[in-house]
Short mmCIF file of C-alpha atoms in Angstrom, two decimals:
data_model
loop_
_atom_site.label_atom_id
_atom_site.label_comp_id
_atom_site.label_asym_id
_atom_site.label_seq_id
_atom_site.Cartn_x
_atom_site.Cartn_y
_atom_site.Cartn_z
CA MET P 13 20.03 -81.25 -49.23
CA SER P 14 18.25 -79.06 -46.72
CA ARG P 15 18.82 -75.33 -46.41
CA ALA P 16 21.68 -72.91 -47.00
CA ILE P 17 22.43 -69.83 -44.87
CA LEU P 18 24.87 -67.28 -46.25
CA ILE P 19 25.98 -64.52 -43.88
CA VAL P 20 28.12 -61.65 -45.20
CA LEU P 21 29.97 -59.76 -42.43
CA ASP P 22 30.18 -56.59 -44.46
CA SER P 23 33.82 -55.47 -44.81
CA VAL P 24 35.38 -58.10 -42.47
CA GLY P 25 38.45 -58.68 -44.64
CA ILE P 26 41.52 -60.64 -43.58
CA GLY P 27 44.25 -59.01 -45.71
CA GLY P 28 46.53 -60.49 -48.30
CA ALA P 29 44.71 -59.67 -51.53
CA PRO P 30 47.13 -60.58 -54.38
CA ASP P 31 46.29 -57.38 -56.26
CA ALA P 32 46.05 -55.04 -53.24
CA ALA P 33 48.90 -52.85 -54.47
CA ALA P 34 46.94 -51.95 -57.61
CA TYR P 35 44.29 -50.42 -55.33
CA GLY P 36 46.68 -48.70 -52.96
CA ASP P 37 45.84 -51.19 -50.21
CA GLU P 38 48.96 -53.33 -49.93
CA GLY P 39 49.24 -54.19 -46.25
CA ALA P 40 45.59 -53.50 -45.37
CA ASN P 41 44.19 -56.20 -43.02
CA THR P 42 40.90 -55.44 -41.27
CA ILE P 43 40.86 -58.32 -38.77
CA GLY P 44 44.60 -58.44 -38.27
CA HIS P 45 44.92 -54.72 -37.53
CA ILE P 46 41.87 -54.64 -35.25
CA ALA P 47 43.26 -57.58 -33.28
CA ALA P 48 46.66 -55.97 -33.03
CA ALA P 49 45.15 -52.68 -31.87
CA CYS P 50 43.05 -54.40 -29.25
CA ALA P 51 46.07 -56.36 -27.94
CA GLU P 52 47.94 -53.06 -27.56
CA GLY P 53 45.10 -51.31 -25.77
CA ARG P 54 44.15 -49.15 -28.78
CA GLY P 55 40.81 -50.86 -29.09
CA ASP P 56 39.67 -49.91 -25.56
CA ARG P 57 36.78 -47.52 -24.97
CA ALA P 58 35.27 -46.82 -21.63
CA GLY P 59 31.83 -48.35 -21.31
CA LEU P 60 32.15 -50.28 -24.58
CA ARG P 61 34.99 -52.79 -24.49
CA ALA P 62 38.56 -53.41 -23.35
CA GLY P 63 41.40 -55.85 -23.79
CA ALA P 64 42.32 -58.38 -26.48
CA LEU P 65 39.85 -59.09 -29.26
CA ALA P 66 37.66 -61.96 -27.97
CA LEU P 67 36.10 -64.04 -30.74
CA PRO P 68 35.96 -67.57 -29.30
CA ASN P 69 33.27 -68.88 -31.63
CA LEU P 70 34.67 -67.47 -34.84
CA ALA P 71 38.11 -68.72 -33.74
CA ARG P 72 36.62 -72.17 -33.14
CA LEU P 73 35.28 -72.09 -36.71
CA GLY P 74 38.72 -71.29 -38.04
CA LEU P 75 38.84 -67.54 -38.48
CA GLY P 76 42.42 -67.26 -37.14
CA ALA P 77 43.69 -70.01 -39.41
CA ALA P 78 41.88 -68.50 -42.42
CA ALA P 79 43.46 -65.10 -41.64
CA GLU P 80 46.90 -66.60 -41.33
CA GLY P 81 46.41 -68.38 -44.69
CA ALA P 82 45.49 -65.08 -46.36
CA SER P 83 47.95 -62.68 -44.76
CA GLY P 84 50.67 -64.90 -43.27
CA SER P 85 49.96 -63.67 -39.76
CA TRP P 86 47.75 -65.14 -37.06
CA PRO P 87 45.59 -62.32 -35.51
CA ALA P 88 46.40 -61.61 -31.92
CA GLY P 89 44.07 -63.51 -29.51
CA LEU P 90 42.11 -65.48 -32.08
CA GLY P 91 42.59 -68.97 -30.56
CA GLU P 92 45.05 -71.74 -31.14
CA PRO P 93 45.69 -73.38 -34.52
CA ASP P 94 43.76 -76.52 -33.54
CA ASP P 95 40.58 -74.67 -32.44
CA ARG P 96 38.77 -75.38 -35.74
CA SER P 97 35.42 -77.05 -36.22
CA ALA P 98 34.35 -75.83 -39.66
CA LEU P 99 35.51 -75.85 -43.27
CA TYR P 100 37.84 -72.85 -43.24
CA GLY P 101 39.82 -71.01 -45.84
CA HIS P 102 40.19 -67.66 -47.62
CA ALA P 103 39.05 -66.30 -50.94
CA ALA P 104 40.37 -63.66 -53.29
CA GLU P 105 38.18 -61.45 -55.45
CA ILE P 106 38.60 -61.54 -59.25
CA SER P 107 36.02 -58.84 -59.98
CA ASN P 108 37.23 -55.31 -60.77
CA GLY P 109 36.84 -52.84 -57.93
CA LYS P 110 36.28 -53.30 -54.23
CA ASP P 111 32.63 -52.26 -53.98
CA THR P 112 29.55 -53.90 -52.56
CA PRO P 113 27.80 -55.14 -55.75
CA SER P 114 30.99 -56.72 -57.14
CA GLY P 115 31.68 -58.57 -53.92
CA HIS P 116 28.15 -59.84 -53.39
CA TRP P 117 27.61 -60.79 -57.03
CA GLU P 118 30.87 -62.75 -57.08
CA ILE P 119 29.86 -64.46 -53.80
CA ALA P 120 26.65 -65.44 -55.61
CA ALA P 121 28.81 -67.02 -58.39
CA VAL P 122 28.76 -64.09 -60.89
CA PRO P 123 32.07 -62.18 -61.04
CA VAL P 124 31.99 -58.73 -62.54
CA PRO P 125 33.94 -58.78 -65.86
CA PHE P 126 33.74 -55.07 -66.57
CA ASP P 127 34.95 -51.78 -65.12
CA TRP P 128 32.51 -49.66 -63.19
CA GLY P 129 32.29 -45.93 -63.70
CA TYR P 130 33.64 -43.77 -60.93
CA PHE P 131 33.61 -40.08 -60.03
CA PRO P 132 36.94 -38.27 -59.69
CA GLU P 133 38.39 -37.14 -56.34
CA GLU P 134 37.97 -33.44 -56.98
CA GLU P 135 35.43 -30.75 -56.20
CA PRO P 136 32.95 -30.70 -57.78
CA CYS P 137 33.17 -34.47 -58.52
CA PHE P 138 29.96 -34.81 -60.56
CA PRO P 139 29.78 -33.60 -64.15
CA ALA P 140 27.87 -30.34 -64.51
CA ALA P 141 25.67 -31.83 -67.20
CA LEU P 142 24.58 -34.52 -64.75
CA THR P 143 23.84 -32.25 -61.77
CA ASP P 144 22.04 -29.73 -64.04
CA ALA P 145 19.82 -32.55 -65.34
CA ILE P 146 19.10 -33.80 -61.80
CA VAL P 147 18.14 -30.34 -60.59
CA ARG P 148 15.99 -29.71 -63.65
CA GLU P 149 14.14 -33.06 -63.79
CA ALA P 150 13.59 -33.37 -60.01
CA LYS P 151 12.64 -29.65 -59.70
CA LEU P 152 15.19 -29.04 -56.97
CA PRO P 153 16.53 -25.70 -55.66
CA GLY P 154 20.06 -27.13 -56.09
CA LEU P 155 22.37 -29.73 -54.64
CA LEU P 156 24.79 -29.58 -51.74
CA GLY P 157 28.04 -31.53 -51.37
CA ASN P 158 29.17 -32.67 -54.81
CA LYS P 159 32.30 -34.32 -53.49
CA HIS P 160 33.85 -37.45 -52.03
CA ALA P 161 32.84 -37.74 -48.37
CA SER P 162 31.99 -39.97 -45.43
CA GLY P 163 28.26 -40.19 -45.00
CA THR P 164 28.21 -39.22 -41.34
CA THR P 165 30.77 -36.43 -41.75
CA ILE P 166 28.85 -34.81 -44.56
CA LEU P 167 25.67 -34.86 -42.52
CA ALA P 168 27.34 -32.97 -39.69
CA GLU P 169 28.72 -30.50 -42.28
CA LEU P 170 25.72 -29.87 -44.46
CA GLY P 171 22.65 -31.30 -42.72
CA GLU P 172 21.46 -28.02 -41.21
CA GLU P 173 21.89 -26.20 -44.51
CA HIS P 174 19.91 -28.97 -46.19
CA ILE P 175 17.02 -28.40 -43.78
CA ARG P 176 17.10 -24.66 -44.43
CA THR P 177 17.31 -24.89 -48.19
CA LEU P 178 15.85 -28.35 -48.99
CA LYS P 179 18.77 -28.93 -51.30
CA PRO P 180 19.66 -32.68 -51.12
CA ILE P 181 23.20 -33.64 -50.17
CA ALA P 182 24.94 -35.45 -53.03
CA TYR P 183 28.26 -37.23 -52.53
CA THR P 184 30.32 -40.23 -53.60
CA SER P 185 33.27 -42.39 -52.53
CA ALA P 186 35.91 -44.66 -54.02
CA ASP P 187 33.03 -46.97 -54.91
CA SER P 188 30.92 -46.68 -58.06
CA VAL P 189 28.15 -44.85 -56.27
CA PHE P 190 26.00 -41.69 -56.25
CA GLN P 191 24.65 -41.14 -52.73
CA ILE P 192 21.87 -38.73 -51.78
CA ALA P 193 21.17 -37.74 -48.16
CA ALA P 194 17.90 -36.03 -47.29
CA HIS P 195 15.83 -35.52 -44.20
CA GLU P 196 12.92 -37.94 -43.85
CA THR P 197 10.37 -35.37 -42.74
CA HIS P 198 11.65 -31.96 -43.97
CA PHE P 199 12.44 -33.27 -47.48
CA GLY P 200 10.28 -36.37 -47.43
CA LEU P 201 11.16 -40.06 -47.67
CA GLU P 202 9.10 -40.79 -50.78
CA ARG P 203 10.41 -37.64 -52.45
CA LEU P 204 13.95 -38.87 -51.77
CA TYR P 205 13.14 -42.28 -53.34
CA ALA P 206 11.63 -40.62 -56.36
CA LEU P 207 14.75 -38.44 -56.70
CA CYS P 208 16.95 -41.52 -56.58
CA GLU P 209 14.97 -43.15 -59.36
CA ILE P 210 15.62 -40.10 -61.53
CA VAL P 211 19.32 -40.15 -60.71
CA ARG P 212 19.48 -43.90 -61.39
CA ARG P 213 18.29 -43.33 -64.95
CA LEU P 214 20.65 -40.39 -65.46
CA VAL P 215 23.80 -42.19 -64.31
CA ASP P 216 23.12 -45.38 -66.29
CA PRO P 217 25.23 -44.08 -69.28
CA LEU P 218 28.13 -43.57 -66.82
CA ASN P 219 27.97 -47.25 -65.66
CA ILE P 220 27.55 -46.27 -62.02
CA GLY P 221 26.85 -49.32 -59.86
CA ARG P 222 24.49 -47.86 -57.25
CA VAL P 223 22.42 -44.84 -56.38
CA ILE P 224 21.79 -44.88 -52.63
CA ALA P 225 19.05 -43.04 -50.75
CA ARG P 226 20.46 -42.02 -47.32
CA PRO P 227 17.58 -40.69 -45.25
CA PHE P 228 18.25 -39.15 -41.83
CA LEU P 229 16.50 -37.56 -38.85
CA GLY P 230 17.47 -34.98 -36.27
CA GLU P 231 17.56 -31.23 -36.26
CA THR P 232 21.17 -30.27 -35.55
CA ALA P 233 24.60 -31.48 -36.54
CA GLU P 234 24.88 -33.14 -33.08
CA THR P 235 21.65 -35.07 -33.42
CA PHE P 236 21.58 -36.16 -37.08
CA GLU P 237 21.26 -39.89 -37.45
CA ARG P 238 20.78 -42.02 -40.54
CA THR P 239 17.70 -44.22 -40.43
CA GLY P 240 17.02 -47.78 -41.50
CA ASN P 241 15.09 -46.58 -44.59
CA ARG P 242 18.15 -46.61 -46.77
CA ARG P 243 17.44 -47.90 -50.28
CA ASP P 244 19.96 -48.95 -52.92
CA TYR P 245 19.14 -48.63 -56.60
CA ALA P 246 21.60 -51.04 -58.21
CA VAL P 247 22.11 -52.17 -61.75
CA LYS P 248 21.13 -55.75 -62.47
CA PRO P 249 23.77 -58.50 -62.39
CA PRO P 250 25.11 -59.35 -65.82
CA GLU P 251 23.79 -62.96 -65.69
CA PRO P 252 21.68 -65.17 -63.45
CA THR P 253 23.16 -65.45 -59.95
CA LEU P 254 22.91 -68.20 -57.33
CA LEU P 255 19.69 -66.49 -56.16
CA ASP P 256 18.04 -66.87 -59.57
CA ARG P 257 19.10 -70.49 -59.71
CA VAL P 258 17.61 -71.24 -56.31
CA VAL P 259 14.25 -69.74 -57.33
CA ALA P 260 14.27 -71.49 -60.72
CA ALA P 261 14.73 -74.83 -58.94
CA GLY P 262 11.66 -74.15 -56.75
CA GLY P 263 13.40 -72.83 -53.66
CA ARG P 264 12.95 -69.51 -51.95
CA THR P 265 15.49 -66.79 -51.17
CA HIS P 266 15.10 -64.88 -47.95
CA ALA P 267 16.99 -61.58 -48.36
CA ILE P 268 17.99 -59.99 -45.04
CA GLY P 269 19.11 -56.35 -44.93
CA LYS P 270 20.33 -54.77 -48.14
CA ILE P 271 20.66 -58.03 -50.11
CA GLY P 272 17.50 -57.36 -52.13
CA ASP P 273 18.71 -53.90 -53.16
CA ILE P 274 22.19 -55.16 -54.08
CA PHE P 275 20.78 -57.70 -56.50
CA ALA P 276 18.21 -55.24 -57.92
CA HIS P 277 15.58 -57.63 -56.55
CA GLN P 278 16.48 -60.32 -59.04
CA GLY P 279 15.96 -63.85 -57.69
CA ILE P 280 14.52 -62.56 -54.46
CA THR P 281 11.50 -64.21 -52.88
CA GLU P 282 11.19 -62.37 -49.56
CA VAL P 283 12.85 -59.20 -48.24
CA THR P 284 13.32 -58.33 -44.59
CA LYS P 285 14.84 -54.97 -43.71
CA ALA P 286 16.16 -54.13 -40.25
CA THR P 287 18.43 -51.57 -38.61
CA GLY P 288 21.62 -52.68 -36.96
CA ASN P 289 23.48 -55.97 -36.66
CA ALA P 290 21.46 -57.17 -33.70
CA ALA P 291 18.16 -56.71 -35.52
CA LEU P 292 19.58 -58.18 -38.74
CA THR P 293 20.74 -61.24 -36.79
CA ASP P 294 17.24 -61.49 -35.28
CA ALA P 295 15.77 -61.34 -38.81
CA THR P 296 18.18 -64.08 -39.97
CA LEU P 297 17.04 -66.34 -37.13
CA ALA P 298 13.39 -65.58 -37.90
CA ALA P 299 13.99 -66.50 -41.55
CA LEU P 300 15.56 -69.77 -40.46
CA GLY P 301 12.39 -70.51 -38.53
CA LYS P 302 10.30 -70.52 -41.67
CA ALA P 303 12.78 -71.54 -44.42
CA GLY P 304 12.21 -74.96 -45.95
CA PRO P 305 14.31 -77.47 -47.82
CA GLY P 306 16.02 -75.96 -50.87
CA ASP P 307 15.79 -72.41 -49.51
CA LEU P 308 18.57 -69.87 -49.19
CA VAL P 309 18.75 -67.35 -46.34
CA PHE P 310 21.10 -64.56 -47.43
CA ALA P 311 21.98 -61.88 -44.88
CA ASN P 312 24.28 -58.80 -44.91
CA LEU P 313 25.34 -57.43 -41.51
CA ILE P 314 26.19 -53.86 -42.41
CA ASP P 315 27.30 -52.20 -39.19
CA PHE P 316 30.93 -53.36 -39.43
CA ASP P 317 31.32 -51.37 -42.63
CA MET P 318 28.87 -48.52 -42.31
CA LEU P 319 29.29 -47.55 -38.69
CA TYR P 320 32.89 -48.54 -37.92
CA GLY P 321 34.97 -49.29 -40.96
CA HIS P 322 34.26 -46.11 -42.91
CA ARG P 323 34.47 -44.07 -39.72
CA ARG P 324 37.83 -45.70 -38.84
CA ASP P 325 36.46 -46.67 -35.41
CA VAL P 326 38.65 -49.56 -34.15
CA ALA P 327 36.90 -49.94 -30.78
CA GLY P 328 33.40 -49.86 -32.29
CA TYR P 329 34.42 -52.38 -34.99
CA ALA P 330 35.92 -54.71 -32.35
CA ALA P 331 32.83 -54.48 -30.14
CA ALA P 332 30.58 -55.25 -33.12
CA LEU P 333 32.67 -58.34 -33.96
CA GLU P 334 32.46 -59.54 -30.36
CA ALA P 335 28.71 -58.95 -30.30
CA PHE P 336 28.21 -61.04 -33.41
CA ASP P 337 30.50 -63.77 -32.12
CA ALA P 338 28.41 -64.02 -28.98
CA ARG P 339 25.33 -64.78 -31.10
CA LEU P 340 26.84 -67.55 -33.20
CA PRO P 341 25.62 -70.27 -30.77
CA GLU P 342 22.02 -69.07 -31.44
CA ILE P 343 22.52 -69.61 -35.16
CA GLU P 344 24.06 -73.00 -34.58
CA ALA P 345 21.17 -74.01 -32.31
CA ALA P 346 18.67 -73.08 -35.05
CA LEU P 347 20.16 -75.43 -37.62
CA GLU P 348 18.52 -78.61 -38.83
CA PRO P 349 20.16 -81.78 -40.07
CA GLY P 350 21.50 -81.11 -43.59
CA ASP P 351 21.82 -77.35 -43.18
CA LEU P 352 24.92 -75.48 -44.36
CA VAL P 353 26.03 -72.08 -43.10
CA VAL P 354 28.69 -70.00 -44.82
CA ILE P 355 30.12 -66.91 -43.14
CA THR P 356 32.23 -64.63 -45.32
CA ALA P 357 32.71 -60.98 -46.35
CA ASP P 358 32.51 -58.86 -49.46
CA HIS P 359 35.71 -56.78 -49.15
CA GLY P 360 37.69 -55.06 -46.38
CA CYS P 361 37.35 -51.73 -44.63
CA ASP P 362 40.40 -51.58 -42.42
CA PRO P 363 39.69 -49.06 -39.63
CA THR P 364 43.38 -48.42 -39.18
CA TRP P 365 43.97 -47.61 -42.88
CA ARG P 366 44.31 -44.19 -44.44
CA GLY P 367 41.18 -42.54 -45.82
CA SER P 368 37.65 -43.80 -45.22
CA ASP P 369 37.10 -46.21 -48.13
CA HIS P 370 36.92 -49.94 -48.62
CA THR P 371 40.20 -51.87 -48.70
CA ARG P 372 41.05 -54.60 -51.24
CA GLU P 373 41.49 -57.76 -49.13
CA GLN P 374 40.85 -61.46 -49.13
CA VAL P 375 37.82 -62.63 -47.13
CA PRO P 376 37.34 -65.49 -44.70
CA VAL P 377 35.23 -68.53 -45.77
CA LEU P 378 33.85 -70.46 -42.79
CA ALA P 379 31.37 -73.19 -43.60
CA PHE P 380 29.68 -75.42 -41.04
CA GLY P 381 26.57 -77.35 -40.22
CA PRO P 382 25.38 -80.48 -38.42
CA GLY P 383 27.66 -83.38 -39.29
CA ILE P 384 30.08 -81.29 -41.42
CA PRO P 385 33.65 -82.12 -40.27
CA GLY P 386 36.21 -79.30 -40.03
CA ARG P 387 39.05 -79.14 -42.52
CA ASN P 388 41.19 -76.64 -44.36
CA ILE P 389 39.76 -75.69 -47.79
CA GLY P 390 42.78 -73.54 -48.50
CA ALA P 391 42.99 -70.58 -50.89
CA ARG P 392 40.03 -70.06 -53.18
CA ASP P 393 40.82 -68.18 -56.37
CA THR P 394 37.42 -66.50 -56.51
CA TYR P 395 34.52 -65.68 -54.21
CA ALA P 396 32.40 -67.58 -56.74
CA ASP P 397 33.52 -70.83 -55.05
CA ILE P 398 31.18 -69.86 -52.23
CA GLY P 399 28.15 -69.63 -54.49
CA GLU P 400 29.03 -72.87 -56.26
CA THR P 401 29.43 -74.65 -52.90
CA ILE P 402 25.96 -73.54 -51.84
CA ALA P 403 24.61 -74.56 -55.27
CA ALA P 404 26.09 -78.02 -54.86
CA HIS P 405 24.69 -78.31 -51.34
CA LEU P 406 21.22 -77.43 -52.68
CA GLY P 407 21.46 -79.87 -55.53
CA LEU P 408 21.77 -77.26 -58.32
CA ALA P 409 23.71 -77.77 -61.50
CA PRO P 410 27.22 -76.30 -61.48
CA GLY P 411 27.75 -72.81 -62.90
CA PRO P 412 30.65 -71.57 -65.02
CA HIS P 413 32.60 -69.36 -62.65
CA GLY P 414 33.65 -71.29 -59.49
CA ARG P 415 33.90 -74.69 -57.95
CA SER P 416 32.46 -76.25 -54.85
CA PHE P 417 34.72 -77.04 -51.90
CA LEU P 418 32.34 -79.59 -50.40
#
């Protein structure tokens, strides 16, 4: 036993979910479709990237083989079938929904056995009794939005009106979520957080998974930009997760990015927030520099999903994948004997798919570390196998929901 490092590439799905049709996502394949688009020149953008998708390090770890196992198709340009140096495979989700908490909790060995509450795809989408209570209790002049929307699109649409009126922008998506955008200075960051705490209490009876504070800066539709001060107010997992088990055994959990918020700060020892994949990768490396035996470093790299998947930006997504791939050698160089790294995802967000929501897909499972030989771990019936593998590596007793592939 030494340390475990768990890196979630947010939304980097590889297609082939057995129940994708039930979610309207049959045929969605985030990696496969990005690779195909790049091979055909549809992933080119002047000054950003061009040509076939180049992921030599992820391919070496077995990403192409994992994707073929999940979807039946080898992504264009992702290396030859014998370019594998990690434990590689693919995992299907058994939790209901395709949202962030479900995926992360199941990765941490606690699948979601219940149905979340969702808001309908109509305008207004929130019940009048709920919005009336929010306005009354938070002493607001009103709410803007009240519909399904992309976060960046709705800022361009309503951000200037928000500054004029100080009415927060409330919106949702196909996830179980109530999102509130407000300007950090005109409305106030702490006021936004306090508002989200009110909304969190009011949506509890509706079984809504998350309330998300979405602060932004800028003065015009052209200059609005969301900041790194996002905060998620999530419900607590239904039972102790891998994170709780690590802490109970005397280890520490180093939560990078939004991990602390996703787990409602249960089983979290240390939180590091950062903005952007590059900074989040820096924070992961810094956590590795101080993590000790028995510790878990758990990171979420959000840009794939937030900046490129939901915006259906193929070129941006491809460039972000290539940027992360280029930093994998740094992570490998920071490992100590006995360390285990697992790279995976929580769902898909195919940038070639219709709409702007997550897509129900299988996820890659790439596990490696000093002295760990590469082999095919095949199809995993649940993401919980990831959590149980890390538990086994750290010498923790097995849990009830998955099985180790070590």
